[in-house]
Short mmCIF file of C-alpha atoms in Angstrom, two decimals:
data_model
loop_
_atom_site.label_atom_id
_atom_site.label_comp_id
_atom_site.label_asym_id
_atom_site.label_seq_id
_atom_site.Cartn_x
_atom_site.Cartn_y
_atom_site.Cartn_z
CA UNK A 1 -24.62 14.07 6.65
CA UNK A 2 -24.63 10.94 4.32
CA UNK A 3 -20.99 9.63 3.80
CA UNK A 4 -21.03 10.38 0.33
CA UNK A 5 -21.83 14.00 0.45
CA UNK A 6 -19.73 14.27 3.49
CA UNK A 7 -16.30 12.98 1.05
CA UNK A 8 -17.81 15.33 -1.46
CA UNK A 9 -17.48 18.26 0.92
CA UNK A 10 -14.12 17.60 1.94
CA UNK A 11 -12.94 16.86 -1.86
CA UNK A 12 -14.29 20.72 -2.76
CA UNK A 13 -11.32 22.41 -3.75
CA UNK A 14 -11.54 25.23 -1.21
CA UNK A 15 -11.31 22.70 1.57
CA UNK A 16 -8.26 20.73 -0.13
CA UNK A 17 -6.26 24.02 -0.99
CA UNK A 18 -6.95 24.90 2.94
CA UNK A 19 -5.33 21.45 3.74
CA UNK A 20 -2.47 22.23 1.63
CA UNK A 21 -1.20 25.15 3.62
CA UNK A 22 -0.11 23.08 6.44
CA UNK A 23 3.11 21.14 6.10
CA UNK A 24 2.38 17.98 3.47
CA UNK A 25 2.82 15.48 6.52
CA UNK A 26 0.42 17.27 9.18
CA UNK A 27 -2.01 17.90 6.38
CA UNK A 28 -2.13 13.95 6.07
CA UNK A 29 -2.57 13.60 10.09
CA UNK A 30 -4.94 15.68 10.27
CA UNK A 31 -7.51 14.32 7.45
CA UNK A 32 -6.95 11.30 9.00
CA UNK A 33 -8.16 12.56 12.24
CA UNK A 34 -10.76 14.44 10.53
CA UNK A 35 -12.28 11.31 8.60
CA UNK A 36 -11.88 9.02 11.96
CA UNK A 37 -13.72 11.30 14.08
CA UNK A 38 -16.42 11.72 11.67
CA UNK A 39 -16.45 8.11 10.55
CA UNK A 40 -19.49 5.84 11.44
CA UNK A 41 -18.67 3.36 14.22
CA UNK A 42 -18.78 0.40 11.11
CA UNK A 43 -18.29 1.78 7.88
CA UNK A 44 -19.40 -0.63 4.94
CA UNK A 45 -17.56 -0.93 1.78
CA UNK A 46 -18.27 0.11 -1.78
CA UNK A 47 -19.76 -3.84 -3.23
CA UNK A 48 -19.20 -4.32 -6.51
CA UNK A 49 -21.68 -6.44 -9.06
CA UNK A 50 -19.36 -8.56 -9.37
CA UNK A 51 -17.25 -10.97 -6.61
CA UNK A 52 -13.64 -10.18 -6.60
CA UNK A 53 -12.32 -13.61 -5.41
CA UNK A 54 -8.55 -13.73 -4.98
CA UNK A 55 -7.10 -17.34 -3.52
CA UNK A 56 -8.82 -17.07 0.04
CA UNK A 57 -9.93 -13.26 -0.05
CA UNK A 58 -12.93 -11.91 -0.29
CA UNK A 59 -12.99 -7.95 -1.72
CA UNK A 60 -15.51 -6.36 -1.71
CA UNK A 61 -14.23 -4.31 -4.56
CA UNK A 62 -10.84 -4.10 -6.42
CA UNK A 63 -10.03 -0.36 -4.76
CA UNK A 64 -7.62 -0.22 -1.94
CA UNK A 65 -5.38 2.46 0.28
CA UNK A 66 -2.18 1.63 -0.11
CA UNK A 67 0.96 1.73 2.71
CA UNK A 68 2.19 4.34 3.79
CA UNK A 69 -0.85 6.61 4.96
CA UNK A 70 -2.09 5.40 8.09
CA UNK A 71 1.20 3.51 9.21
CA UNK A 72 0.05 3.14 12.71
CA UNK A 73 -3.35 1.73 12.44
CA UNK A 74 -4.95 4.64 14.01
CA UNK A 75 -7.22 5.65 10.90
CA UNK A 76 -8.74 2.34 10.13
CA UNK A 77 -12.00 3.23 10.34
CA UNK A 78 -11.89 6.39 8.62
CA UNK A 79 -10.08 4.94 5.94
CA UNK A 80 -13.20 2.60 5.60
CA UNK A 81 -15.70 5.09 5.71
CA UNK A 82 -14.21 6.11 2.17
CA UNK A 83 -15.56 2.89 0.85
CA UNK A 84 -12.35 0.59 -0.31
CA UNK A 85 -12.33 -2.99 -0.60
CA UNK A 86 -9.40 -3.27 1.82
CA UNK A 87 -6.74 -1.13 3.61
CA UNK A 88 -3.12 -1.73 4.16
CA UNK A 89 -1.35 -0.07 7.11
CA UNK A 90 2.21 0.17 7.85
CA UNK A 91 5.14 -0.14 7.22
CA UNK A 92 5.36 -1.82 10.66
CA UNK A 93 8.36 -2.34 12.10
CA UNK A 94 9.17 -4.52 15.25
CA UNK A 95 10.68 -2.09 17.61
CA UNK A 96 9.36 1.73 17.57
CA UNK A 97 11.13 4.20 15.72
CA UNK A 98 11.11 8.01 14.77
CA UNK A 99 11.66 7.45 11.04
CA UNK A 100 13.75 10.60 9.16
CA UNK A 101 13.65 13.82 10.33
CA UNK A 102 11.00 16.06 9.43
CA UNK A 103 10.10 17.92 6.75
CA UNK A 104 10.35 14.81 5.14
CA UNK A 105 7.60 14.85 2.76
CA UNK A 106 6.58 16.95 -0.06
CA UNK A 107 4.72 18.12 -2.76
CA UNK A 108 4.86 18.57 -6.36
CA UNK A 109 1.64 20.37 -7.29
CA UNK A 110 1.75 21.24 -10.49
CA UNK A 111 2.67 17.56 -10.93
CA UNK A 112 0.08 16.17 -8.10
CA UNK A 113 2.73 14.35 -7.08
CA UNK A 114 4.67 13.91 -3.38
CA UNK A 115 8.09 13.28 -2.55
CA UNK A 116 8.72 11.62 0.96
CA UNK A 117 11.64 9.78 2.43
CA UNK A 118 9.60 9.25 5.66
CA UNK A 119 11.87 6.24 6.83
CA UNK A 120 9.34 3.84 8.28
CA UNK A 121 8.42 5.75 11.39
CA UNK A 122 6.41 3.37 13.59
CA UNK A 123 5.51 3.13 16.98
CA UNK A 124 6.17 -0.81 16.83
CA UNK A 125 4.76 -4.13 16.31
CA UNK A 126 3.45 -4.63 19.82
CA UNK A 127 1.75 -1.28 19.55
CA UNK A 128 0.14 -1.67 16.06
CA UNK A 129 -1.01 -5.00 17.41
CA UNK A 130 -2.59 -3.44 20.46
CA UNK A 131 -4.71 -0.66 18.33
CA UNK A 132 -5.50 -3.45 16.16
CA UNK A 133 -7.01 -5.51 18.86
CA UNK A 134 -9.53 -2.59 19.76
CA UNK A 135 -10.78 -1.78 15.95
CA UNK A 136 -14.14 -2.99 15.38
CA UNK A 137 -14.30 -5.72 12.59
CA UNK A 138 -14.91 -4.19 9.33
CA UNK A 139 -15.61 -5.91 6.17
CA UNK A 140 -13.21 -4.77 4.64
CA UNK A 141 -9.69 -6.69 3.73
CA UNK A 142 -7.05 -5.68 6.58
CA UNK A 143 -3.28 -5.93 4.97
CA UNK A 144 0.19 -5.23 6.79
CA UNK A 145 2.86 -4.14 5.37
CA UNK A 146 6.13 -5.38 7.42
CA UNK A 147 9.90 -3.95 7.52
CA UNK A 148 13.01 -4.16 9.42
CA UNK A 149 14.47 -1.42 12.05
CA UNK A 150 16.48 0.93 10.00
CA UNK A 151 19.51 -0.07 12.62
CA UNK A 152 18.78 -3.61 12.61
CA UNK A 153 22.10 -5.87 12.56
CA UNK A 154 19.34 -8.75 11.38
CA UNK A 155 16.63 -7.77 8.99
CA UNK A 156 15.35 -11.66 8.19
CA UNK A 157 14.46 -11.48 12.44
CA UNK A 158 12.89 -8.78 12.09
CA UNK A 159 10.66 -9.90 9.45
CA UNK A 160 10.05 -12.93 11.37
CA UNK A 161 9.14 -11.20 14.51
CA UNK A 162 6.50 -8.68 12.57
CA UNK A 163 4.67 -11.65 11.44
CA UNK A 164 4.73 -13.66 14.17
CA UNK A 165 3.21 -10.58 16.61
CA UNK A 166 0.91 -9.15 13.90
CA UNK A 167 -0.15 -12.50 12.66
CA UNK A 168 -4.19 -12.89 13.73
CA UNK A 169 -4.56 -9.33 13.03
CA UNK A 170 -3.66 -9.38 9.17
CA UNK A 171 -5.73 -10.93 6.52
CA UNK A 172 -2.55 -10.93 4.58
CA UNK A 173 1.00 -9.43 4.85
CA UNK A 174 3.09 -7.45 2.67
CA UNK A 175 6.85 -7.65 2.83
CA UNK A 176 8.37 -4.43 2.00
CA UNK A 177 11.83 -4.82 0.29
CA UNK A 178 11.45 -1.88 -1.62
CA UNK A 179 11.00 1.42 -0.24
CA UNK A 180 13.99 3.76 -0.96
CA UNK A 181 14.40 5.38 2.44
CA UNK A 182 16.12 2.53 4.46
CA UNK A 183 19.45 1.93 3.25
CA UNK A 184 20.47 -1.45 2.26
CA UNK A 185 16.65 -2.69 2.21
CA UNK A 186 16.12 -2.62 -1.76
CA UNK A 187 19.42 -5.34 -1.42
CA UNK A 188 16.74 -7.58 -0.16
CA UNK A 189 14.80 -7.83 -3.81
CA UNK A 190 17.66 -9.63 -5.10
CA UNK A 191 16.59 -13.05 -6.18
CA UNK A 192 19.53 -14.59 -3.41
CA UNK A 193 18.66 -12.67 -0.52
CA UNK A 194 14.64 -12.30 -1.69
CA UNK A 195 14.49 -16.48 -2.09
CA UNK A 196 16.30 -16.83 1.98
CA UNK A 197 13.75 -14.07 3.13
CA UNK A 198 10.84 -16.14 2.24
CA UNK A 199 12.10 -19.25 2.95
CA UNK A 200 12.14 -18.05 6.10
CA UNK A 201 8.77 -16.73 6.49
CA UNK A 202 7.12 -19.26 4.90
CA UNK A 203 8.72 -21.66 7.56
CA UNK A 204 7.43 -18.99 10.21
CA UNK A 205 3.83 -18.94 8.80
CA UNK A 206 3.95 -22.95 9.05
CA UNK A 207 4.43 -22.80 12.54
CA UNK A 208 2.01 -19.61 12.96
CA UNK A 209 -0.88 -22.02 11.01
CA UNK A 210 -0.34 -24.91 13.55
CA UNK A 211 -0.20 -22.63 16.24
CA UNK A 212 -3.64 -20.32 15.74
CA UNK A 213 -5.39 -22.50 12.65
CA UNK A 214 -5.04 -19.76 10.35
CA UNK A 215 -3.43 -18.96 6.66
CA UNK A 216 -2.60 -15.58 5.78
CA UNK A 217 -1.15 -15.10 2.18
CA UNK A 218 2.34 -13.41 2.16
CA UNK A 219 2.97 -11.03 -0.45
CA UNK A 220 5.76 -8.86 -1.54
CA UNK A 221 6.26 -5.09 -2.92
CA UNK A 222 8.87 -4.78 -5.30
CA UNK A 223 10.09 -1.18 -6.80
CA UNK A 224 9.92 -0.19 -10.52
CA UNK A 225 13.25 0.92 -10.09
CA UNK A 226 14.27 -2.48 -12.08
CA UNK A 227 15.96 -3.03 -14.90
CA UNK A 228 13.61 -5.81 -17.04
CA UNK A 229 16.41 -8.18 -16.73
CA UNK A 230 16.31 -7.73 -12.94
CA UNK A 231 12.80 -8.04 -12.53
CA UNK A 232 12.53 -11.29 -14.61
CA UNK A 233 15.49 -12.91 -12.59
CA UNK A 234 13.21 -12.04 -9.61
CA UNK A 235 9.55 -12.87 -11.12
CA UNK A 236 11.37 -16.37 -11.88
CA UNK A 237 12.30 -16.58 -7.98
CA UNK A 238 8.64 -15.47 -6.65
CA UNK A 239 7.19 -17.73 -9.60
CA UNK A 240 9.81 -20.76 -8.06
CA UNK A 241 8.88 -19.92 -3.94
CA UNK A 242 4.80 -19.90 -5.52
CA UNK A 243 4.41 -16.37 -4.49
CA UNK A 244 0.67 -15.15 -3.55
CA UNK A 245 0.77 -11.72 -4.51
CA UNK A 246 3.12 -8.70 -5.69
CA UNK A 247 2.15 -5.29 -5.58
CA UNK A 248 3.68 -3.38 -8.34
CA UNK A 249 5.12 -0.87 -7.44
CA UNK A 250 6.61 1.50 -4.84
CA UNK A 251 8.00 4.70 -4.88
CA UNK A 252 10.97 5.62 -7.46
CA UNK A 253 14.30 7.53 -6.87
CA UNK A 254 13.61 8.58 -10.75
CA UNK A 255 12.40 11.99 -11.78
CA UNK A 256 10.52 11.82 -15.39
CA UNK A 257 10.67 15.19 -17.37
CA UNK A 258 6.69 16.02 -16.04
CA UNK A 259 8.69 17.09 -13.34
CA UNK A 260 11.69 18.37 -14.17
CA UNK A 261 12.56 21.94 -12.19
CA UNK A 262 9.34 22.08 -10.02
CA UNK A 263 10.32 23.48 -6.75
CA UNK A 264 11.40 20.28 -4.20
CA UNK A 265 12.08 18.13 -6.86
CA UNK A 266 15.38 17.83 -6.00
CA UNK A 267 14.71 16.54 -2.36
CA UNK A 268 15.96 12.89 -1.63
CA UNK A 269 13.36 10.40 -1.08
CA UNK A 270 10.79 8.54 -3.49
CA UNK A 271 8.37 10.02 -5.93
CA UNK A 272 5.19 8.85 -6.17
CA UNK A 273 1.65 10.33 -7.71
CA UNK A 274 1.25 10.47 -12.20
CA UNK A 275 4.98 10.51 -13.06
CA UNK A 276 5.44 7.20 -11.73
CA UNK A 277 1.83 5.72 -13.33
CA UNK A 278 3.77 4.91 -16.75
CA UNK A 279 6.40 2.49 -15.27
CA UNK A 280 3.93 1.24 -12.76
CA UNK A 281 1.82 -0.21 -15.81
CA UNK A 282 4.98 -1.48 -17.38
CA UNK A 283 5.80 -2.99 -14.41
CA UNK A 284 2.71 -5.04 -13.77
CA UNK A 285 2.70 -5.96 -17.57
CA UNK A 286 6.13 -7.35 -17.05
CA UNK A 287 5.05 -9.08 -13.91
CA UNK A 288 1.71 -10.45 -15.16
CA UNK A 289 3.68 -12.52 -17.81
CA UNK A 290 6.17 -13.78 -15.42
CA UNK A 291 4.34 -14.80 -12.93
CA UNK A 292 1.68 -17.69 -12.07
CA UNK A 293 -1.42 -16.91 -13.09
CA UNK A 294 -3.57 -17.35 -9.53
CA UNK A 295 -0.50 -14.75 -8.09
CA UNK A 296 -2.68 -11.42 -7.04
CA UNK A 297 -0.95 -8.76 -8.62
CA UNK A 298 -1.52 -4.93 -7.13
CA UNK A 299 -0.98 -2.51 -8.81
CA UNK A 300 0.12 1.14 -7.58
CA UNK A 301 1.03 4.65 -8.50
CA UNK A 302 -0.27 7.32 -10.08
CA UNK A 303 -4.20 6.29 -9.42
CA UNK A 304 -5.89 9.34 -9.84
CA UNK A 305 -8.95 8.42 -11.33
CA UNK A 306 -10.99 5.71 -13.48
CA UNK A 307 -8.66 5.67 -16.59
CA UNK A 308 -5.51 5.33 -14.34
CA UNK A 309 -6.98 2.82 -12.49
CA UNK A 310 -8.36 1.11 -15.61
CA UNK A 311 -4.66 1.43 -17.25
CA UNK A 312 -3.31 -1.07 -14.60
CA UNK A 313 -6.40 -3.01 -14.50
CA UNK A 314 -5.76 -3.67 -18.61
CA UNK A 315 -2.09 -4.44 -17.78
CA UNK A 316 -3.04 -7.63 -15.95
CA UNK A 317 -3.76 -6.16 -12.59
CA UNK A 318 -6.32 -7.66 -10.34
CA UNK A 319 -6.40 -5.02 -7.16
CA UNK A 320 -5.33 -0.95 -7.77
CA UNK A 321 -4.08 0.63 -4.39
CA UNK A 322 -4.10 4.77 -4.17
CA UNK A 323 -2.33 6.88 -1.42
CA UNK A 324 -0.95 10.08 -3.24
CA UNK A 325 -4.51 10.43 -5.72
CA UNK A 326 -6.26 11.06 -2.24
CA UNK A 327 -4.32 13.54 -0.76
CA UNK A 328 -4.53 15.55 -3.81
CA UNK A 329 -8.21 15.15 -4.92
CA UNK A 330 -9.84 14.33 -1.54
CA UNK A 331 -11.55 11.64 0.18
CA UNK A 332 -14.17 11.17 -2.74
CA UNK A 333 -11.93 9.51 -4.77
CA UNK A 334 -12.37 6.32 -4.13
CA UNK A 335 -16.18 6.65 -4.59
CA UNK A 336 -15.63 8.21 -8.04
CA UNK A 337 -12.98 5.20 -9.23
CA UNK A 338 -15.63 2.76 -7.82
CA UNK A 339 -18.37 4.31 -10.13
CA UNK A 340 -16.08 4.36 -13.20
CA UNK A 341 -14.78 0.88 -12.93
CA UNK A 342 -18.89 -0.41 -12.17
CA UNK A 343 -19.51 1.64 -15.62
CA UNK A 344 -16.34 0.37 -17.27
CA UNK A 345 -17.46 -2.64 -19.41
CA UNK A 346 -14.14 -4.70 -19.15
CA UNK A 347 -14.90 -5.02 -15.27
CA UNK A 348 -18.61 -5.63 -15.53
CA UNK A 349 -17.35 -8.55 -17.66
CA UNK A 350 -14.63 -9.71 -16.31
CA UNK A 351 -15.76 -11.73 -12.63
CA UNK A 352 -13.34 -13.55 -10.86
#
C-alpha cells in the first residue's frame, strides 16, 4: 500500500475513534508500533519547492514532530514515514527513569486537546544513544531534546552529560527548561540560572567540536507560561549568549475557557492541543522581535492543520512542530499541512 493511502487509512475516523478506547498513553505506543512496523526500511521526506536553510540545517520541509512522542527513539522511522522535515525525540535524561505514575495523560476531546504530566520517563542517555546507533540514516533532521533526573542534586551535570553522550547522534539539541512536570525545572528559564546553563554547555560543545569535528546548534524550549516582561528579560539573555534557536512553546499549566468543565480538565499536568495555539502565536511574535534575526524560531501548539500552522508561520516562525494534532487527526496530517503550506502563497514566496 503506497504510504500516502496507508496514513489515509489510519487517519479514517473509525480507525482513530478505535485508538481512542485504549488508555491516551497506550493508544500513543501502540500507533507508534503500528507506523514502525509498517514503515519502509528508509522513509523519504515530504521536499518542499523551496530550500528551507536554517544556519547549518538542511530541512527538507518546515513540518516537524515535536518532543514528547517518541521519547525513546524507538519510532524513528515510523515517524519518518509520515513525511516531516525532521523529528525530535526525548526528553532524554541521563540516568533511566519511570517518569509519574500512570494514568498520566489525557484527553480533552471535545477540545482535541491532551493533558499529560508524564514526568520525563526515559530509559537513559546511554540507551537512547544505543537505539540511535542502529537507526538507518534518514534524511530527515534528527533533534534531542535533553533534561535533568527529576531527583538530580545537579541539573547543569546533567545537562552536560546528555550532550556529551548523545552528541554525534543529534543534528541539534534542545534544552528543555520548561516542561511543567519536574519540579523546580521551569526555575532554570530565569535569565540568571538560564545564562550559567548555557555557559556551560556552550563550553561543553567546545570541547565536544575539538573532540569529534562536529557543530551541533543548541537550542532552548521556553514555556508560554511568561509574563511579557519575563520573556523579554530572557529573549535579551538568549539574544546576549547568541542563541541558535527557541522553540516556542511548551505545554501550559493554564486552562482557557474552550475548556472550561470538560471532564479531566482538572488533572495536574500541562495542556497542550488548540487552547494553547493563541499564546503560542503570541509567544513567537514576542520572541521574533526580541531575538536575532538568523535565531531559528519553532513554533508549537495547537497545529492542527494548514491555517494553524500558517498562524505561527505569519508570526515570525521559521519551523512548526505538531505532537497533539496527530494523535487526534491521524498520521495524515502532516501530509495534509505539507500540501497547504506548498499551496499557501506566503511560503511559495518566501525561500530561505
Amino acid at each position: 500500500m503506497p504510504v500516502r493511502a496507508l496514513h489515509r487509512w489510519l487517519s479514517h475516523p473509525a480507525v482513530l475513534r478505535a485508538a481512542h478506547l485504549l488508555d491516551a498513553e497506550r493508544a500513543q505506543q501502540f500507533s507508534l508500533w503500528v507506523l514502525n512496523t509498517l514503515a519502509g526500511r528508509r522513509p523519504q521526506p515530504l521536499r518542499s519547492a523551496q530550500p528551507v536553510q536554517l544556519g547549518s540545517l538542511s530541512f527538507a520541509n518546515r513540518i516537524g514532530v515535536a518532543a514528547g512522542l517518541d521519547k525513546n527513539a524507538g519510532a524513528i522511522v515510523g515517524l519518518a514515514s509520515l513525511g516531516a522535515g525532521f523529528i525530535e525525540v526525548g526528553t532524554v535524561t541521563p540516568r533511566p527513569q519511570t517518569g509519574s505514575p500512570p494514568p498520566r495523560v489525557f484527553r480533552l476531546g471535545e477540545a482535541r486537546a491532551l493533558i499529560n504530566r508524564m514526568g520525563f520517563p526515559s530509559i537513559g542517555a546511554a540507551e537512547v544513544a544505543d537505539k540511535l546507533s542502529r537507526q538507518p540514516r534518514l534524511d530527515c533532521v534528527i533533534g534531542i531534546n535533553i533534561g535533568p533526573n527529576r531527583d538530580s542534586e545537579d541539573p547543569l551535570a546533567d545537562y552536560l552529560q546528555c550532550l556529551r553522550r548523545l552528541w554525534i547522534w543529534g543534528d541539534y539539541f534542545v534544552v528543555n527548561v520548561s516542561s511543567p512536570n519536574t519540579p523546580g525545572l521551569r526555575d532554570w528559564q530565569r535569565p540568571d540560572r538560564l545564562g550559567q546553563l548555557l555557559d556551560g554547555l556552550y563550553a561543553r560543545r567546545e570541547e565536544l567540536v575539538a573532540e569529534t569535528d562536529l557543530h551541533r546548534p543548541i537550542w532552548v524550549k521556553l514555556s508560554s507560561d511568561f509574563g511579557a516582561d519575563d520573556l523579554r528579560r530572557t529573549a535579551a539573555l538568549l539574544a546576549q549568549k547568541n542563541i541558535e534557536g527557541v522553540i516556542a512553546s511548551n505545554t501550559t499549566r493554564q486552562r482557557p475557557d474552550t475548556v472550561a468543565g470538560l471532564p479531566d480538565v482538572e488533572q495536574e499536568g500541562g495542556l497542550s492541543g488548540p487552547p494553547l495555539h493563541r499564546a503560542s502565536c503570541e509567544l513567537v511574535r514576542l520572541l521574533r522581535s526580541e531575538l536575532p534575526t538568523d535565531a531559528v524560531l519553532v513554533g508549537s501548539g495547537g497545529v492542527e492543520d494548514g491555517a494553524s500552522a500558517q498562524n505561527l508561520l505569519d508570526a515570525g516562525a521559521d519551523l512548526v512542530q505538531l505532537y497533539t494534532g496527530l494523535v487526534f487527526r491521524g498520521p495524515r496530517l502532516i501530509a495534509d499541512i505539507f500540501d497547504a503550506l506548498e499551496r499557501s502563497p506566503e511560503i511559495s514566496e518566501q525561500g530561505l
